[in-house]
Tab-separated table of C-alpha atoms in Angstrom:
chain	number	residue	atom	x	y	z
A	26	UNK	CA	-7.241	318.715	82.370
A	27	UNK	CA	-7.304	315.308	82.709
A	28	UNK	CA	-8.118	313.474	86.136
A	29	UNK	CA	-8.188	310.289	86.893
A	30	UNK	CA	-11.028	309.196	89.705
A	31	UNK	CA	-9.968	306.087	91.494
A	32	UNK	CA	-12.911	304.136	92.792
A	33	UNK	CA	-13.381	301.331	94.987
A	34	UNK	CA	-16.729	300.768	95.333
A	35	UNK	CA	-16.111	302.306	99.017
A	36	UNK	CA	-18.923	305.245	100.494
A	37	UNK	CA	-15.444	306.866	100.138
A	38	UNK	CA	-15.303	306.671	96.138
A	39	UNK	CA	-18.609	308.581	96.696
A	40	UNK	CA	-17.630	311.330	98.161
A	41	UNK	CA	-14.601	311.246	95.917
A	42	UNK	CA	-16.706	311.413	93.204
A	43	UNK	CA	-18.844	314.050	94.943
A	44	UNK	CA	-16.200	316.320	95.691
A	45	UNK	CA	-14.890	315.875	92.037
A	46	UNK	CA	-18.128	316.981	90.683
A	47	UNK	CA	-18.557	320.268	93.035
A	48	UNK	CA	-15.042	321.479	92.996
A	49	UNK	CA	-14.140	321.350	88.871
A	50	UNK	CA	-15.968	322.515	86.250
A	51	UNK	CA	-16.695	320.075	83.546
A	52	UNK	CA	-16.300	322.032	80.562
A	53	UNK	CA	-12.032	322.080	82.076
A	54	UNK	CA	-12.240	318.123	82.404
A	55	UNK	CA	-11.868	314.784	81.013
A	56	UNK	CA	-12.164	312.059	83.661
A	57	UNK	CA	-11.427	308.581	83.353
A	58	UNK	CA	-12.691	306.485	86.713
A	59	UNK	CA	-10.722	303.752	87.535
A	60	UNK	CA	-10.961	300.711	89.559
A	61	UNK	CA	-8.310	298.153	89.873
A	62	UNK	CA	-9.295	294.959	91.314
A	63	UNK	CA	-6.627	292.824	93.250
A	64	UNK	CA	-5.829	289.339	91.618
A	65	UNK	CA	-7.143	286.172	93.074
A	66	UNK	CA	-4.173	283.988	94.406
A	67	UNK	CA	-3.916	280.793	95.370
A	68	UNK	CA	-0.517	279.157	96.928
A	69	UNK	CA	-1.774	275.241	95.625
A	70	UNK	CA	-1.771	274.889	91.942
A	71	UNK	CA	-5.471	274.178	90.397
A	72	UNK	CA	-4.502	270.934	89.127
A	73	UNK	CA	-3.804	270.004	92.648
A	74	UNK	CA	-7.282	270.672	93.725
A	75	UNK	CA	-10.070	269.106	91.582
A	76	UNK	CA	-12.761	271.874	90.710
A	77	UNK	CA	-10.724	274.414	92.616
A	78	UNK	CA	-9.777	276.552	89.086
A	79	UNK	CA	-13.525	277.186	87.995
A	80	UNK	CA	-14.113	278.646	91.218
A	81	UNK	CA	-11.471	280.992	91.393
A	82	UNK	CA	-12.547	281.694	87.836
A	83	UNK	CA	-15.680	282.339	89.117
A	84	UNK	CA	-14.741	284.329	92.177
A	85	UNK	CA	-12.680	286.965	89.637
A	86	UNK	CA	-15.836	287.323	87.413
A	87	UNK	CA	-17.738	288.758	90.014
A	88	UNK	CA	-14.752	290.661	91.111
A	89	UNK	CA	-14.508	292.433	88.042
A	90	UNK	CA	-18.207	292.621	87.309
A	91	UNK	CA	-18.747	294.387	91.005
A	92	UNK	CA	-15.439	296.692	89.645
A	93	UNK	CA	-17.451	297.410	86.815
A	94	UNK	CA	-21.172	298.559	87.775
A	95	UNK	CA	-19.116	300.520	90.902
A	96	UNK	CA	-17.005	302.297	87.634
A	97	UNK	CA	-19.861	302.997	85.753
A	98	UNK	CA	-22.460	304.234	88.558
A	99	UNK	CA	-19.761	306.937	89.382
A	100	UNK	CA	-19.176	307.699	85.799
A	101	UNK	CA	-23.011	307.998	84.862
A	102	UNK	CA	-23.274	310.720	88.004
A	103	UNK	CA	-20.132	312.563	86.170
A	104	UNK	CA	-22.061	312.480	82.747
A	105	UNK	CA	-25.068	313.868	84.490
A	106	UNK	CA	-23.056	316.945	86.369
A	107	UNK	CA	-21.826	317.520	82.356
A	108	UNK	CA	-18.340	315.806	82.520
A	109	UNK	CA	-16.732	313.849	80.209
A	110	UNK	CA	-15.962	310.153	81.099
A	111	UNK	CA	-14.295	307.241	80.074
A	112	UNK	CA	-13.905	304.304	82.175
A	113	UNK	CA	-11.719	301.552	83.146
A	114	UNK	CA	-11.078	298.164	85.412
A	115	UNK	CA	-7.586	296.978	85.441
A	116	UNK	CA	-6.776	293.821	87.603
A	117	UNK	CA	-3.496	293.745	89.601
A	118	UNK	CA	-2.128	295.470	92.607
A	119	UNK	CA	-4.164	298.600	93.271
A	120	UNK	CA	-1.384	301.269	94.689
A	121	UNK	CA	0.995	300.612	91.136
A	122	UNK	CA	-1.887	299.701	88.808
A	123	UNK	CA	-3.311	303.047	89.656
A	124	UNK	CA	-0.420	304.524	89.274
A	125	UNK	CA	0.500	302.763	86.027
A	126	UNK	CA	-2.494	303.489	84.275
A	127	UNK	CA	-2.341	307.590	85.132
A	128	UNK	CA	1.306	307.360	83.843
A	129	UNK	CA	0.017	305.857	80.766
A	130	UNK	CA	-3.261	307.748	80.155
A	131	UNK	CA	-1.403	311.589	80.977
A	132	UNK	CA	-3.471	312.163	83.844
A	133	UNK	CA	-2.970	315.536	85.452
A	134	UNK	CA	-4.865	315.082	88.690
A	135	UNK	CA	-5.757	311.976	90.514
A	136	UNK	CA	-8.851	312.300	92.920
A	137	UNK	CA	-9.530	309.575	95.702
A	138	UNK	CA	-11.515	308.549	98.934
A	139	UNK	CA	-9.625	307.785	101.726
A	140	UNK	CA	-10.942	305.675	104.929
A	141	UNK	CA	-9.008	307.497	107.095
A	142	UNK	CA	-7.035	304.786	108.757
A	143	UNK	CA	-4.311	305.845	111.149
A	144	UNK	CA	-1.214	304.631	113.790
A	145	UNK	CA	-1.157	301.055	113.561
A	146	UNK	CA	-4.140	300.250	111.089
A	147	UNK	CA	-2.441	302.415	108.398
A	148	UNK	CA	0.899	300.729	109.113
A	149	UNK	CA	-0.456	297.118	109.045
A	150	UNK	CA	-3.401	297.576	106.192
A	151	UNK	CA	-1.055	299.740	104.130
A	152	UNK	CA	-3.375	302.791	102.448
A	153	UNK	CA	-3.743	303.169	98.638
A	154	UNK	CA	-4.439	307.562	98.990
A	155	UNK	CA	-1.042	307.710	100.818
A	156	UNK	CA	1.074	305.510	98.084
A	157	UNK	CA	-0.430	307.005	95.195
A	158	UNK	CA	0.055	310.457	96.929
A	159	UNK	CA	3.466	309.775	98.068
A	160	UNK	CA	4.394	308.341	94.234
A	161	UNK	CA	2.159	310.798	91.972
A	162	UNK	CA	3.171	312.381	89.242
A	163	UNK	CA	1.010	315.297	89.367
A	164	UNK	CA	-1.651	316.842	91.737
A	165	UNK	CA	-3.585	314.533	94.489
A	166	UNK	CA	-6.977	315.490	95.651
A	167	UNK	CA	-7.919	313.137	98.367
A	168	UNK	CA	-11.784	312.893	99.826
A	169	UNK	CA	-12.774	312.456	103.270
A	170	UNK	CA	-15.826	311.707	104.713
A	171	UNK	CA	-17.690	314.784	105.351
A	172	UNK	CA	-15.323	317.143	103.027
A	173	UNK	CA	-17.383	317.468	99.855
A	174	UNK	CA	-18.786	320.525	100.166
């Protein structure tokens, strides 16, 4: 089977990851961890502001380098509970480039933290585990705080 493990970073990719690694056997499963990191946007152009472009330059390389050491900490704990892993950081919107990349890579299961949020702060904040649940594919194995047994 192949699952895709969306990560954020979050104490909730954790106990995504957690739960992932107690509830399937590895021998069943190839995982690819994901993290997609929203784009940096600006509304004035760079050429507008003088030394404005190397810092959002900037700003996105540590982006994607925090994106990548939170990838490959969760994927090293996978390799060491005997799973298979491949990893990935895309950069766009995270709800459709999650979505986009299990659509591309076949992905059979998607597992992934949520914080929780509800009434208003879910309305207003929007929540990635309900669009990608609501829009899936396939299976949807979401991880709460305090459910990875």
């Amino acid at each position: 089977m192949k699952i895709l493990l969306a990560v954020d970073g979050s104490k909730f990719s954790e106990a995504a990851m957690r739960m992932l690694a107690s509830q399937i056997r590895p021998q069943d499963a190839e995982v690819l961890v994901l993290q997609v990191v929203k784009p940096i946007l600006y509304s004035t152009p760079p050429q507008m502001s003088p030394g404005y472009a190397p810092e959002l330059a900037e700003r996105r390389k540590e982006r994607v380098a925090e994106a990548e050491e939170s990838v490959s900490r969760a994927a090293q704990a996978l390799r060491t509970a005997g799973f298979k892993v491949t990893t990935r950081v895309g950069e766009g919107e995270v709800r459709s480039g999650i979505l986009d990349v299990a659509a591309e890579w076949g992905a059979g299961l998607f597992v992934l933290g949520s914080h929780g949020r509800t009434g208003l702060q879910r309305m207003f904040l929007g929540s990635v585990a309900e669009a990608v649940a609501r829009h899936a594919h396939c299976s949807v194995l979401i991880a709460r705080m305090g459910s990875t047994r």
